[in-house]
Structures are given as structure tokens and as C-alpha cells.
Amino acid sequence: MSERRVAITGLGVICALGHNTAEFWSALREGKPGIAPIQSVDTTKLRFQNGAEVRQYNPAEHFDPSHTDLLDRFAQFALIAAREAVRDSGIDLTPNLRENTAVICGSCVGGQCSQDAGFVELYRHDRPRVHPLVIPRTMANAGASHISMELGTTGPTFTISTACSSANHAIGQAFGMVRRGEVKLAITGGSEAPFSMGFLKAWEAMRVMSTDTCRPFCKDRRGMILGEGGAMLVLEPLEAAQARGAHIYAELVGLGMSSDAHHITQPSIEGPVRAMRAALNDAGIDPEQIGYINAHGTGTPSNDPTETRAIREVLGAQANRSAVSSTKSMHAHALGAAGALEAVATVLALHEGTLPPTANFTVPDPECDLDIIPNQARRTAVECALSNSFAFGGLNAVLAFRAYPN
Amino acid sequence: MSDQVTQKVLSTMASVKHIPQERISLESTLQELGVDSLDTIIMLSELEKEFGISISDDEARSVRNVRDIVEGVRRLTNGAALNSAAAAESG
């Protein structure tokens, strides 16, 4: 069976930069970070105080109370983003289409806030029991399951958890299923809600957190900032999208995956190189066609120079011409949702002909000698783009996108 | 009592790296001992617990050899408090 071209026809986002895709894109374009003092957790006992939380968020605006009881914050974000993406796609979910729709989500830690709250009851308040819904709220597949239940989709539905690469792996699997004709539609992305005291303390102990902001590729970068949110994309065969007159944002054209087989937290150069090369091969595109890379760009001392060297090795001379930015400088590192937020940012960069900047830029680092679009977005039409995700555990997933002329 | 700090740092490093303490000297670099970033954060966490101190990320990043760690712990600990803790232990 011949492979189908895969179109992206719907986008949905909720994160620190806004409650919908338009607000998200507006902040990215303006280079406005959503990083601020953390409000949902008392930070007086933490070594870092800043994060990228979803502000002015009221679940009651999105869910009725009995529904909210079932939903951890990460699943709420998954549903809100999926609703927007499906609405945006204009797709009519007929009974036949529902049976042939996949829902594939990424999440690193699922509903850990619900678990943390349950443990507070047990260990701090010495209560004999936890809330009976801790399990269904905590399970990492809750986001995917709730999307499926709400939309009535009954095709393949699951969650992938590969730390910071979760969403890219998820989107990649959905891409493959649509491309191979196994499903007619896919709703895919990721969501995360990492702000609990227990989880923030765990990140503090890793000593990778910035005490000010996230400055990827800068000489004075001090580490990462955690973010939360959800982002979803609607994927369908290009021909089907054209036939129904859908608006096509871009094409998803390649997936590259690899494992470093090296170290549980330290990045390697070889693993990312193989993942980026695999994405280019899968897409059938040359380095010279890559005008933009949305970098993994965590802002940690070790990621950014390693990623720089990997990009240089893959792109060769083209690395001096391609623009690279880390939008984590604005939406921060949303772990299992990161790849999905960045996929939406990359798709919109291609669609709008505007490359989002690396915000908070101060001083260049000679070890990160790429064109990182400092602080101000750039008006440039590019043909193809990559979006990188490199996870703890050495698991890499890279997506390749191509602009679609509407 | 400074020896107590040295001894504790050496024994913690030996325990974290699963190597004989005799292999570790004040001049040993972390690289020579095969101490990577993950070993370092575990070790510093153990020392924070042991001495009741808080080692900042900046201090943690500046550590290159065993002497850096010993001197860093000394700077952060209150000598008197350490003495009384040691006395209580030996008593």
C-alpha cells in the first residue's frame, strides 16, 4: 500500500503563554516569556522560585464539577487542547471516522499532582485513606482516555511516556499510523502538570533548575525552568484534507528516533545526530532544505553545547544558514508536553513565515555558535523545519515538517 | 575536628562510588575517581543530610576535586555545632 502524505489541520494549546493557539502564537511572535514566580506551590522551601504556570486558569470555565473531580490538571490540559484542535480542524467526526481515529498522547508524569496530594493526606495528615479517584486521576493514560470518551473516538488510543521526548514520540506514532493508512484521523500531542511540592523538590535535587529564567544557548544560562500545559494536533491524510477543503497548516513529513545507550541523564552527541539524520531520511529531505530547527534547548549547561555540536554535524555547512531557536525560553520545559508545544510552534513558524526567537538572550556562548534568533522573531519563509526532543534516559525523537502552500 | 569532615567526605564518596576509601585522597579529582554529574548530586545530597547544610547549585558546579568538597563543607558547617555532634556521637 502506498504511503499517504500527512496534513496538520487542527491545533490546540493551553500553557503559560495563553489559553489558546492564538494567544500562544502571539506571545511567541513577540518573544514574551510566560516565566514568573510559582504560585501554586509554596516556594519558600525551594532553591528555585520561577516556573511557567497556566495563569488565570479556572477549571469551572471548561468542565462541570462532576467532570472536574475525575480530571487531574494534566488531563484537563489534554482535553482543552484536544477540543480546540478538533474545533479548529473543522472535521465532522462521523461514526465511521470515530472508529478510525487514533488518540496518542505524551506525558512524563501523568497526574502526579493527584498522587502527591494523596500522599500528603497519608504521610502529613496521618489520614487512613486517600481519595478514591487518585488512581484514575494519576494514571498517565488519563488524558488520552478522556479525549477518547469525550469525542467518542474508538480507534487506537494510548499514552507514551519517554520523559522529555514523550510528545514527539506520541506525535511520531500518530504520524506513522495516518501515513500507513491504519487510521483516518489522529489527535495527538502531550500534556503535563508538574507543579507539586514533591515533584519540584525532586527536580531541585537534580541541580538542573535555573534560579532566574531560562536562557538557552547563552553563556550565562543557569538551567531549566519547568512549565505546564497541553498541546494537540489533528493529523489526517493530505488527500482527505484537500477533499474536504480543510485549512492545512503544514505537512508532517518525517520522524527520526534513536537511543543514546550512554547515560541516564547526560546527553550524547551521537544519539541526537542519528535521530535528526533519521528524520531527514524519513522525510526524504536534504539538510539544505532545513531553514529552521526548534531546538530541545533546555538551557542547562550540558544540553545546549551538545545539541549545537549535533546540529552542526547533521547540517554541515547548512548549520551556518539555518535558524535555530528554543521556545522553552518562553513556555519553559513542559516535559511530556514540551514536544507538542514545540510542534505547534514549528508548524506555525512554517505557516506564518515567522520564526519564534530564543527569548531572555544575553551573552552568546562560543560553544553554542548557531543563529539562535536572539530575542526578536524573524520574518522568513522556510521550506522545512525540524523539532528536536532529547529525553533523560537518552531517548531522542525528532519530527520533520514541510510548509504547505495554501 | 576538621579531620571529621575529611573522613566523612571520603567515606561518603567511597560509599556512593562503591570503591575502597583508601583509593580516595584529597588531591583526587572527580574525573579520576569516575565521579559523574549524577554521582556528584547524590554525594552532595548525602553530605547535606549528614552535616545539616545546604549546598547551593553554584557551589556544587564549582567542585572539581575532593579538597574542594572538604573545604566547601567546612565553610558551610558551624565548627562548634560539629564538635558537639561529634562529642555526642563518641559519648
CSV table of C-alpha atoms in Angstrom, one decimal:
chain,number,residue,atom,x,y,z
A,1,MET,CA,0.0,0.0,0.0
A,2,SER,CA,1.4,3.4,-0.9
A,3,GLU,CA,2.1,5.8,1.9
A,4,ARG,CA,-0.2,8.8,2.5
A,5,ARG,CA,1.1,12.3,2.9
A,6,VAL,CA,0.1,13.6,6.3
A,7,ALA,CA,-1.5,17.1,6.8
A,8,ILE,CA,-1.9,19.0,10.0
A,9,THR,CA,-5.3,20.5,10.0
A,10,GLY,CA,-6.0,21.5,13.6
A,11,LEU,CA,-4.1,23.0,16.5
A,12,GLY,CA,-4.9,23.4,20.2
A,13,VAL,CA,-2.8,24.8,23.0
A,14,ILE,CA,-3.0,25.8,26.7
A,15,CYS,CA,0.1,26.9,28.5
A,16,ALA,CA,1.8,29.8,30.3
A,17,LEU,CA,1.7,31.8,27.1
A,18,GLY,CA,-2.1,31.6,26.7
A,19,HIS,CA,-5.3,29.6,26.9
A,20,ASN,CA,-5.5,29.0,23.1
A,21,THR,CA,-3.4,28.8,20.0
A,22,ALA,CA,-3.8,32.4,19.0
A,23,GLU,CA,-2.6,33.7,22.4
A,24,PHE,CA,0.3,31.2,22.3
A,25,TRP,CA,1.4,32.3,18.9
A,26,SER,CA,1.1,36.0,19.8
A,27,ALA,CA,3.4,35.6,22.8
A,28,LEU,CA,5.9,33.5,20.8
A,29,ARG,CA,6.0,36.1,18.0
A,30,GLU,CA,6.5,38.9,20.5
A,31,GLY,CA,9.2,36.9,22.3
A,32,LYS,CA,7.2,37.3,25.6
A,33,PRO,CA,8.1,34.6,28.2
A,34,GLY,CA,5.5,33.1,30.5
A,35,ILE,CA,8.0,32.6,33.2
A,36,ALA,CA,7.1,34.1,36.6
A,37,PRO,CA,7.2,33.3,40.4
A,38,ILE,CA,5.5,29.9,41.0
A,39,GLN,CA,2.1,30.5,42.6
A,40,SER,CA,0.6,27.0,43.1
A,41,VAL,CA,3.3,25.7,45.4
A,42,ASP,CA,4.9,27.4,48.4
A,43,THR,CA,8.5,28.1,47.1
A,44,THR,CA,10.0,29.2,50.4
A,45,LYS,CA,11.5,25.8,50.9
A,46,LEU,CA,12.8,25.5,47.3
A,47,ARG,CA,16.1,26.6,45.8
A,48,PHE,CA,14.2,28.0,42.7
A,49,GLN,CA,11.2,30.2,42.6
A,50,ASN,CA,10.2,30.5,39.0
A,51,GLY,CA,8.1,28.5,36.6
A,52,ALA,CA,5.7,28.8,33.7
A,53,GLU,CA,2.2,28.1,35.0
A,54,VAL,CA,-1.1,28.5,33.2
A,55,ARG,CA,-2.3,31.8,34.7
A,56,GLN,CA,-5.9,32.8,35.4
A,57,TYR,CA,-7.0,29.2,34.9
A,58,ASN,CA,-10.4,28.2,36.2
A,59,PRO,CA,-11.4,24.6,35.6
A,60,ALA,CA,-15.1,25.6,36.0
A,61,GLU,CA,-14.9,27.5,32.7
A,62,HIS,CA,-14.1,24.3,30.9
A,63,PHE,CA,-15.7,21.4,32.9
A,64,ASP,CA,-18.7,20.8,35.1
A,65,PRO,CA,-17.9,20.0,38.7
A,66,SER,CA,-18.5,16.2,38.5
A,67,HIS,CA,-16.3,16.0,35.4
A,68,THR,CA,-13.5,18.0,37.2
A,69,ASP,CA,-13.5,15.5,40.0
A,70,LEU,CA,-12.3,12.9,37.6
A,71,LEU,CA,-9.6,15.0,36.0
A,72,ASP,CA,-6.1,15.8,37.2
A,73,ARG,CA,-4.8,19.1,35.9
A,74,PHE,CA,-2.7,17.3,33.2
A,75,ALA,CA,-5.8,15.6,31.8
A,76,GLN,CA,-7.7,18.9,31.9
A,77,PHE,CA,-5.0,20.4,29.7
A,78,ALA,CA,-5.1,17.5,27.3
A,79,LEU,CA,-8.8,17.8,26.9
A,80,ILE,CA,-8.8,21.6,26.5
A,81,ALA,CA,-6.1,21.4,23.8
A,82,ALA,CA,-7.8,18.5,22.0
A,83,ARG,CA,-11.2,20.3,22.0
A,84,GLU,CA,-9.6,23.4,20.4
A,85,ALA,CA,-7.6,21.3,17.8
A,86,VAL,CA,-10.7,19.3,16.7
A,87,ARG,CA,-12.8,22.5,16.5
A,88,ASP,CA,-10.0,24.2,14.6
A,89,SER,CA,-9.8,21.4,12.1
A,90,GLY,CA,-13.5,21.7,11.3
A,91,ILE,CA,-13.7,17.9,11.0
A,92,ASP,CA,-17.0,16.2,11.2
A,93,LEU,CA,-16.5,13.2,13.5
A,94,THR,CA,-18.9,10.8,11.8
A,95,PRO,CA,-19.5,7.4,13.4
A,96,ASN,CA,-17.2,5.8,10.8
A,97,LEU,CA,-14.5,8.4,11.4
A,98,ARG,CA,-14.7,7.9,15.1
A,99,GLU,CA,-13.9,4.2,14.7
A,100,ASN,CA,-10.9,5.2,12.7
A,101,THR,CA,-9.5,7.9,14.8
A,102,ALA,CA,-6.4,7.5,17.0
A,103,VAL,CA,-5.7,9.4,20.2
A,104,ILE,CA,-2.0,9.3,21.1
A,105,CYS,CA,-0.7,11.5,23.9
A,106,GLY,CA,2.6,12.1,25.6
A,107,SER,CA,3.0,12.6,29.3
A,108,CYS,CA,6.1,12.3,31.5
A,109,VAL,CA,4.5,12.1,35.0
A,110,GLY,CA,0.7,11.9,34.4
A,111,GLY,CA,-1.4,13.0,37.3
A,112,GLN,CA,1.4,13.2,39.8
A,113,CYS,CA,-0.3,16.2,41.5
A,114,SER,CA,-3.2,14.0,42.5
A,115,GLN,CA,-0.7,11.4,43.8
A,116,ASP,CA,1.2,14.0,45.7
A,117,ALA,CA,-2.0,15.3,47.3
A,118,GLY,CA,-2.9,11.7,48.2
A,119,PHE,CA,0.4,11.2,49.9
A,120,VAL,CA,0.1,14.4,51.8
A,121,GLU,CA,-3.1,13.0,53.3
A,122,LEU,CA,-1.4,9.8,54.3
A,123,TYR,CA,2.0,11.0,55.5
A,124,ARG,CA,1.4,14.5,56.7
A,125,HIS,CA,-2.2,14.4,58.0
A,126,ASP,CA,-1.9,10.8,59.1
A,127,ARG,CA,-5.3,10.0,57.5
A,128,PRO,CA,-6.1,6.4,56.9
A,129,ARG,CA,-7.2,6.7,53.3
A,130,VAL,CA,-6.7,8.7,50.1
A,131,HIS,CA,-9.4,10.0,47.7
A,132,PRO,CA,-10.9,7.0,45.8
A,133,LEU,CA,-10.1,8.7,42.4
A,134,VAL,CA,-6.4,9.0,42.9
A,135,ILE,CA,-5.7,6.1,40.6
A,136,PRO,CA,-7.9,7.2,37.7
A,137,ARG,CA,-6.6,10.7,38.0
A,138,THR,CA,-3.0,9.7,38.3
A,139,MET,CA,-2.7,7.2,35.5
A,140,ALA,CA,-0.6,8.6,32.6
A,141,ASN,CA,-3.2,7.5,30.0
A,142,ALA,CA,-6.0,9.5,31.6
A,143,GLY,CA,-5.5,12.4,29.2
A,144,ALA,CA,-5.8,10.1,26.1
A,145,SER,CA,-8.8,8.2,27.7
A,146,HIS,CA,-10.7,11.3,28.5
A,147,ILE,CA,-10.2,12.7,25.0
A,148,SER,CA,-11.5,9.4,23.5
A,149,MET,CA,-14.5,9.3,25.8
A,150,GLU,CA,-15.5,12.9,25.2
A,151,LEU,CA,-15.2,12.7,21.4
A,152,GLY,CA,-16.5,9.2,21.2
A,153,THR,CA,-13.4,8.1,19.2
A,154,THR,CA,-12.8,4.3,19.4
A,155,GLY,CA,-9.6,3.8,17.4
A,156,PRO,CA,-6.1,3.1,18.9
A,157,THR,CA,-5.7,5.2,22.0
A,158,PHE,CA,-2.6,5.3,24.3
A,159,THR,CA,0.0,7.4,26.0
A,160,ILE,CA,3.7,7.3,25.5
A,161,SER,CA,6.0,8.2,28.4
A,162,THR,CA,9.6,8.9,27.4
A,163,ALA,CA,10.3,11.8,29.7
A,164,CYS,CA,11.0,15.0,27.7
A,165,SER,CA,10.5,13.2,24.3
A,166,SER,CA,7.1,11.8,25.2
A,167,ALA,CA,5.1,14.1,22.9
A,168,ASN,CA,7.4,13.8,20.0
A,169,HIS,CA,7.3,10.0,20.3
A,170,ALA,CA,3.5,10.2,20.5
A,171,ILE,CA,3.1,12.5,17.5
A,172,GLY,CA,5.5,10.3,15.6
A,173,GLN,CA,3.4,7.2,16.3
A,174,ALA,CA,0.3,9.0,15.2
A,175,PHE,CA,2.0,10.2,12.1
A,176,GLY,CA,3.0,6.7,11.2
A,177,MET,CA,-0.5,5.3,11.7
A,178,VAL,CA,-2.0,8.0,9.4
A,179,ARG,CA,0.7,7.7,6.9
A,180,ARG,CA,0.3,3.9,6.7
A,181,GLY,CA,-3.4,4.2,6.4
A,182,GLU,CA,-4.1,2.4,9.7
A,183,VAL,CA,-6.3,5.3,10.8
A,184,LYS,CA,-8.1,8.1,9.0
A,185,LEU,CA,-7.5,10.7,11.7
A,186,ALA,CA,-5.3,11.2,14.7
A,187,ILE,CA,-5.5,13.6,17.6
A,188,THR,CA,-2.0,13.7,19.1
A,189,GLY,CA,0.2,15.8,21.3
A,190,GLY,CA,1.0,15.9,25.0
A,191,SER,CA,0.1,17.4,28.4
A,192,GLU,CA,1.8,17.9,31.7
A,193,ALA,CA,1.1,19.5,35.1
A,194,PRO,CA,4.4,19.2,37.1
A,195,PHE,CA,3.8,21.7,39.9
A,196,SER,CA,3.6,19.8,43.2
A,197,MET,CA,5.9,20.2,46.1
A,198,GLY,CA,7.1,16.6,45.9
A,199,PHE,CA,7.9,16.8,42.2
A,200,LEU,CA,9.5,20.3,42.4
A,201,LYS,CA,11.7,19.0,45.3
A,202,ALA,CA,12.8,16.1,43.1
A,203,TRP,CA,13.8,18.5,40.3
A,204,GLU,CA,15.7,20.7,42.8
A,205,ALA,CA,17.7,17.6,43.9
A,206,MET,CA,18.8,17.1,40.3
A,207,ARG,CA,20.5,20.5,40.4
A,208,VAL,CA,19.5,21.5,36.9
A,209,MET,CA,17.0,24.2,37.7
A,210,SER,CA,17.6,27.8,37.0
A,211,THR,CA,17.2,30.3,39.8
A,212,ASP,CA,16.3,33.1,37.5
A,213,THR,CA,15.0,32.4,34.0
A,214,CYS,CA,15.6,30.0,31.0
A,215,ARG,CA,18.4,31.4,28.7
A,216,PRO,CA,19.1,28.6,26.2
A,217,PHE,CA,22.4,28.9,24.3
A,218,CYS,CA,23.5,31.9,26.4
A,219,LYS,CA,26.9,32.0,28.1
A,220,ASP,CA,25.2,32.8,31.4
A,221,ARG,CA,22.5,30.2,31.2
A,222,ARG,CA,21.7,28.6,34.6
A,223,GLY,CA,19.5,25.7,33.9
A,224,MET,CA,15.9,24.9,33.0
A,225,ILE,CA,12.6,26.2,34.1
A,226,LEU,CA,9.6,23.9,34.5
A,227,GLY,CA,6.4,24.6,32.6
A,228,GLU,CA,2.9,23.1,32.3
A,229,GLY,CA,0.2,22.9,29.7
A,230,GLY,CA,-1.1,20.8,26.8
A,231,ALA,CA,-0.9,21.0,23.0
A,232,MET,CA,-2.7,18.8,20.4
A,233,LEU,CA,-2.6,18.5,16.7
A,234,VAL,CA,-5.1,16.9,14.3
A,235,LEU,CA,-3.4,14.8,11.6
A,236,GLU,CA,-5.1,13.4,8.5
A,237,PRO,CA,-4.2,12.2,5.1
A,238,LEU,CA,-3.4,15.2,2.9
A,239,GLU,CA,-5.8,14.0,0.2
A,240,ALA,CA,-8.7,13.7,2.7
A,241,ALA,CA,-7.9,17.2,4.0
A,242,GLN,CA,-7.9,18.6,0.5
A,243,ALA,CA,-11.1,16.8,-0.4
A,244,ARG,CA,-13.0,18.4,2.4
A,245,GLY,CA,-11.5,21.8,1.8
A,246,ALA,CA,-9.7,21.9,5.2
A,247,HIS,CA,-7.2,24.5,6.1
A,248,ILE,CA,-3.8,22.9,6.0
A,249,TYR,CA,-1.2,24.4,8.4
A,250,ALA,CA,1.7,22.2,7.2
A,251,GLU,CA,2.7,18.7,6.4
A,252,LEU,CA,4.3,16.3,8.9
A,253,VAL,CA,6.9,14.6,6.7
A,254,GLY,CA,9.4,12.7,8.9
A,255,LEU,CA,10.1,11.0,12.2
A,256,GLY,CA,13.6,10.1,13.5
A,257,MET,CA,14.2,8.2,16.7
A,258,SER,CA,17.3,6.9,18.5
A,259,SER,CA,18.6,5.8,21.9
A,260,ASP,CA,22.0,7.1,23.2
A,261,ALA,CA,22.7,3.9,25.1
A,262,HIS,CA,25.0,6.1,27.1
A,263,HIS,CA,23.9,7.6,30.4
A,264,ILE,CA,20.6,8.0,32.3
A,265,THR,CA,20.9,11.9,32.5
A,266,GLN,CA,23.9,13.1,30.5
A,267,PRO,CA,23.2,13.8,26.8
A,268,SER,CA,25.3,12.5,23.9
A,269,ILE,CA,26.1,13.9,20.5
A,270,GLU,CA,25.7,10.7,18.6
A,271,GLY,CA,22.2,9.8,19.6
A,272,PRO,CA,20.7,13.2,18.6
A,273,VAL,CA,22.7,13.1,15.4
A,274,ARG,CA,21.3,9.7,14.5
A,275,ALA,CA,17.7,10.9,15.3
A,276,MET,CA,18.0,14.1,13.2
A,277,ARG,CA,19.5,12.1,10.3
A,278,ALA,CA,16.8,9.5,10.6
A,279,ALA,CA,14.1,12.3,10.4
A,280,LEU,CA,15.7,13.8,7.3
A,281,ASN,CA,15.9,10.4,5.6
A,282,ASP,CA,12.4,9.5,6.6
A,283,ALA,CA,11.2,12.8,5.1
A,284,GLY,CA,13.3,12.5,2.0
A,285,ILE,CA,14.7,16.0,2.5
A,286,ASP,CA,18.3,17.3,2.4
A,287,PRO,CA,20.0,19.5,5.1
A,288,GLU,CA,19.9,22.4,2.7
A,289,GLN,CA,16.1,22.4,2.9
A,290,ILE,CA,16.1,22.9,6.7
A,291,GLY,CA,15.5,26.6,7.3
A,292,TYR,CA,14.5,26.3,11.0
A,293,ILE,CA,15.1,24.0,13.9
A,294,ASN,CA,13.0,24.2,17.1
A,295,ALA,CA,15.8,23.0,19.4
A,296,HIS,CA,15.4,20.9,22.5
A,297,GLY,CA,17.3,23.9,24.0
A,298,THR,CA,16.7,23.3,27.8
A,299,GLY,CA,19.2,26.0,28.9
A,300,THR,CA,21.2,23.5,31.0
A,301,PRO,CA,25.0,23.7,30.9
A,302,SER,CA,25.2,20.3,29.2
A,303,ASN,CA,22.3,20.2,26.7
A,304,ASP,CA,22.9,23.3,24.7
A,305,PRO,CA,26.6,22.8,23.6
A,306,THR,CA,25.9,19.1,22.9
A,307,GLU,CA,22.8,19.9,20.8
A,308,THR,CA,24.8,22.6,19.0
A,309,ARG,CA,27.5,20.1,18.0
A,310,ALA,CA,24.9,17.5,17.0
A,311,ILE,CA,23.1,20.1,14.7
A,312,ARG,CA,26.5,21.1,13.2
A,313,GLU,CA,27.3,17.5,12.5
A,314,VAL,CA,24.0,16.8,10.8
A,315,LEU,CA,23.6,20.1,8.8
A,316,GLY,CA,27.3,20.6,7.9
A,317,ALA,CA,27.7,24.0,6.1
A,318,GLN,CA,23.9,24.5,6.3
A,319,ALA,CA,24.2,25.0,10.1
A,320,ASN,CA,25.5,28.5,9.3
A,321,ARG,CA,22.4,29.3,7.3
A,322,SER,CA,19.6,27.5,9.3
A,323,ALA,CA,18.0,29.4,12.1
A,324,VAL,CA,17.6,27.7,15.5
A,325,SER,CA,15.6,28.8,18.5
A,326,SER,CA,14.5,27.4,21.8
A,327,THR,CA,10.9,28.3,22.6
A,328,LYS,CA,11.4,26.8,26.0
A,329,SER,CA,12.8,30.3,26.8
A,330,MET,CA,9.1,31.3,26.8
A,331,HIS,CA,6.8,28.3,27.6
A,332,ALA,CA,9.6,26.7,29.6
A,333,HIS,CA,10.1,22.9,29.8
A,334,ALA,CA,6.7,21.2,30.0
A,335,LEU,CA,8.3,17.8,30.0
A,336,GLY,CA,5.9,15.4,28.3
A,337,ALA,CA,4.0,18.3,26.7
A,338,ALA,CA,7.2,20.0,25.5
A,339,GLY,CA,7.4,18.3,22.1
A,340,ALA,CA,3.7,19.1,21.4
A,341,LEU,CA,4.1,22.8,22.3
A,342,GLU,CA,7.2,23.0,20.1
A,343,ALA,CA,5.5,21.1,17.3
A,344,VAL,CA,2.7,23.7,17.3
A,345,ALA,CA,5.3,26.5,17.4
A,346,THR,CA,7.2,24.9,14.5
A,347,VAL,CA,4.0,24.4,12.4
A,348,LEU,CA,3.0,28.0,12.9
A,349,ALA,CA,6.5,29.2,12.1
A,350,LEU,CA,6.2,27.5,8.7
A,351,HIS,CA,2.6,28.6,8.2
A,352,GLU,CA,3.2,32.2,9.2
A,353,GLY,CA,6.7,32.6,7.8
A,354,THR,CA,7.8,33.9,11.1
A,355,LEU,CA,10.4,32.2,13.2
A,356,PRO,CA,9.9,32.5,17.0
A,357,PRO,CA,13.0,33.8,18.9
A,358,THR,CA,15.1,32.5,21.8
A,359,ALA,CA,13.9,34.9,24.4
A,360,ASN,CA,15.9,36.1,27.5
A,361,PHE,CA,19.0,36.1,25.4
A,362,THR,CA,22.0,37.9,27.0
A,363,VAL,CA,25.5,36.9,26.1
A,364,PRO,CA,26.5,34.4,23.3
A,365,ASP,CA,28.3,31.2,24.2
A,366,PRO,CA,31.0,30.3,21.7
A,367,GLU,CA,30.1,26.7,22.4
A,368,CYS,CA,26.6,27.4,21.1
A,369,ASP,CA,27.6,29.1,17.9
A,370,LEU,CA,24.3,28.8,16.0
A,371,ASP,CA,22.0,31.5,14.6
A,372,ILE,CA,19.6,31.3,17.6
A,373,ILE,CA,17.3,34.2,16.7
A,374,PRO,CA,18.0,36.3,19.8
A,375,ASN,CA,15.0,37.9,21.5
A,376,GLN,CA,13.1,39.0,18.3
A,377,ALA,CA,11.1,36.9,15.9
A,378,ARG,CA,12.3,36.9,12.3
A,379,ARG,CA,10.1,37.2,9.2
A,380,THR,CA,11.4,34.4,7.0
A,381,ALA,CA,9.6,31.8,4.8
A,382,VAL,CA,11.3,28.5,5.2
A,383,GLU,CA,10.6,25.2,3.4
A,384,CYS,CA,11.3,22.6,6.0
A,385,ALA,CA,11.8,22.5,9.8
A,386,LEU,CA,12.9,20.1,12.5
A,387,SER,CA,11.7,19.9,16.1
A,388,ASN,CA,14.0,18.2,18.5
A,389,SER,CA,13.3,16.4,21.7
A,390,PHE,CA,16.0,14.6,23.7
A,391,ALA,CA,15.0,12.9,26.9
A,392,PHE,CA,16.6,11.8,30.1
A,393,GLY,CA,17.4,8.2,29.5
A,394,GLY,CA,18.9,9.1,26.2
A,395,LEU,CA,15.8,8.7,24.2
A,396,ASN,CA,15.6,11.0,21.2
A,397,ALA,CA,12.7,11.9,18.8
A,398,VAL,CA,12.8,14.4,16.0
A,399,LEU,CA,9.9,15.5,13.8
A,400,ALA,CA,10.3,17.0,10.3
A,401,PHE,CA,7.7,19.4,8.9
A,402,ARG,CA,7.3,20.9,5.5
A,403,ALA,CA,5.4,24.2,4.7
A,404,TYR,CA,2.2,23.7,2.7
A,405,PRO,CA,1.3,26.4,0.2
A,406,ASN,CA,-2.4,27.3,0.9
B,1,MET,CA,37.6,18.3,64.2
B,2,SER,CA,38.5,19.2,60.6
B,3,ASP,CA,39.5,15.5,60.2
B,4,GLN,CA,36.0,14.5,60.9
B,5,VAL,CA,34.8,16.5,57.9
B,6,THR,CA,37.5,14.9,55.7
B,7,GLN,CA,36.7,11.4,57.0
B,8,LYS,CA,33.0,11.9,56.3
B,9,VAL,CA,33.5,13.2,52.8
B,10,LEU,CA,35.9,10.4,52.0
B,11,SER,CA,33.6,7.7,53.4
B,12,THR,CA,30.6,9.2,51.6
B,13,MET,CA,32.4,9.3,48.3
B,14,ALA,CA,33.6,5.7,48.8
B,15,SER,CA,30.0,4.6,49.6
B,16,VAL,CA,28.4,6.4,46.6
B,17,LYS,CA,31.1,5.1,44.2
B,18,HIS,CA,31.3,1.7,45.8
B,19,ILE,CA,35.1,1.9,46.0
B,20,PRO,CA,37.6,1.4,48.9
B,21,GLN,CA,38.1,4.7,50.8
B,22,GLU,CA,41.9,4.1,50.5
B,23,ARG,CA,41.7,4.9,46.8
B,24,ILE,CA,40.5,8.5,47.6
B,25,SER,CA,42.8,11.3,48.5
B,26,LEU,CA,42.3,15.0,49.0
B,27,GLU,CA,44.0,15.6,45.7
B,28,SER,CA,41.9,13.1,43.7
B,29,THR,CA,39.9,14.8,41.0
B,30,LEU,CA,36.3,13.8,40.5
B,31,GLN,CA,37.2,12.8,37.0
B,32,GLU,CA,40.0,10.4,38.2
B,33,LEU,CA,37.5,8.8,40.6
B,34,GLY,CA,35.0,8.3,37.8
B,35,VAL,CA,32.5,10.6,39.6
B,36,ASP,CA,30.0,11.9,37.0
B,37,SER,CA,27.3,14.5,37.5
B,38,LEU,CA,24.8,12.1,38.9
B,39,ASP,CA,27.3,10.7,41.4
B,40,THR,CA,28.1,14.3,42.4
B,41,ILE,CA,24.5,15.3,43.2
B,42,ILE,CA,24.0,12.1,45.2
B,43,MET,CA,27.2,12.7,47.1
B,44,LEU,CA,26.3,16.3,47.9
B,45,SER,CA,22.8,15.3,49.0
B,46,GLU,CA,24.3,12.8,51.4
B,47,LEU,CA,26.7,15.5,52.8
B,48,GLU,CA,23.8,18.0,53.2
B,49,LYS,CA,21.9,15.4,55.2
B,50,GLU,CA,25.0,14.4,57.3
B,51,PHE,CA,26.0,17.9,58.2
B,52,GLY,CA,22.6,19.7,58.1
B,53,ILE,CA,23.9,22.1,55.5
B,54,SER,CA,22.6,23.4,52.2
B,55,ILE,CA,25.0,23.4,49.3
B,56,SER,CA,24.0,25.9,46.5
B,57,ASP,CA,23.9,24.8,42.8
B,58,ASP,CA,26.7,27.3,42.1
B,59,GLU,CA,28.9,25.8,44.8
B,60,ALA,CA,28.1,22.3,43.5
B,61,ARG,CA,29.1,23.3,40.0
B,62,SER,CA,32.5,24.7,41.1
B,63,VAL,CA,33.6,21.4,42.7
B,64,ARG,CA,36.5,19.7,40.8
B,65,ASN,CA,38.3,17.6,43.4
B,66,VAL,CA,37.9,16.1,46.9
B,67,ARG,CA,39.6,19.0,48.5
B,68,ASP,CA,37.0,21.4,47.0
B,69,ILE,CA,34.3,19.4,48.7
B,70,VAL,CA,36.0,19.2,52.1
B,71,GLU,CA,36.7,22.9,52.1
B,72,GLY,CA,33.2,23.7,50.9
B,73,VAL,CA,31.6,21.6,53.7
B,74,ARG,CA,33.9,23.2,56.2
B,75,ARG,CA,32.9,26.7,55.1
B,76,LEU,CA,29.2,25.7,55.4
B,77,THR,CA,29.4,24.0,58.8
B,78,ASN,CA,29.4,25.6,62.1
B,79,GLY,CA,32.6,24.3,63.9
B,80,ALA,CA,31.1,24.3,67.3
B,81,ALA,CA,28.0,22.5,66.3
B,82,LEU,CA,30.1,19.9,64.6
B,83,ASN,CA,32.2,19.5,67.7
B,84,SER,CA,29.3,18.9,69.9
B,85,ALA,CA,27.7,16.5,67.4
B,86,ALA,CA,31.0,14.5,67.3
B,87,ALA,CA,31.2,14.5,71.1
B,88,ALA,CA,27.7,13.2,71.4
B,89,GLU,CA,28.4,10.5,68.9
B,90,SER,CA,31.6,9.4,70.6
B,91,GLY,CA,30.0,9.6,74.0
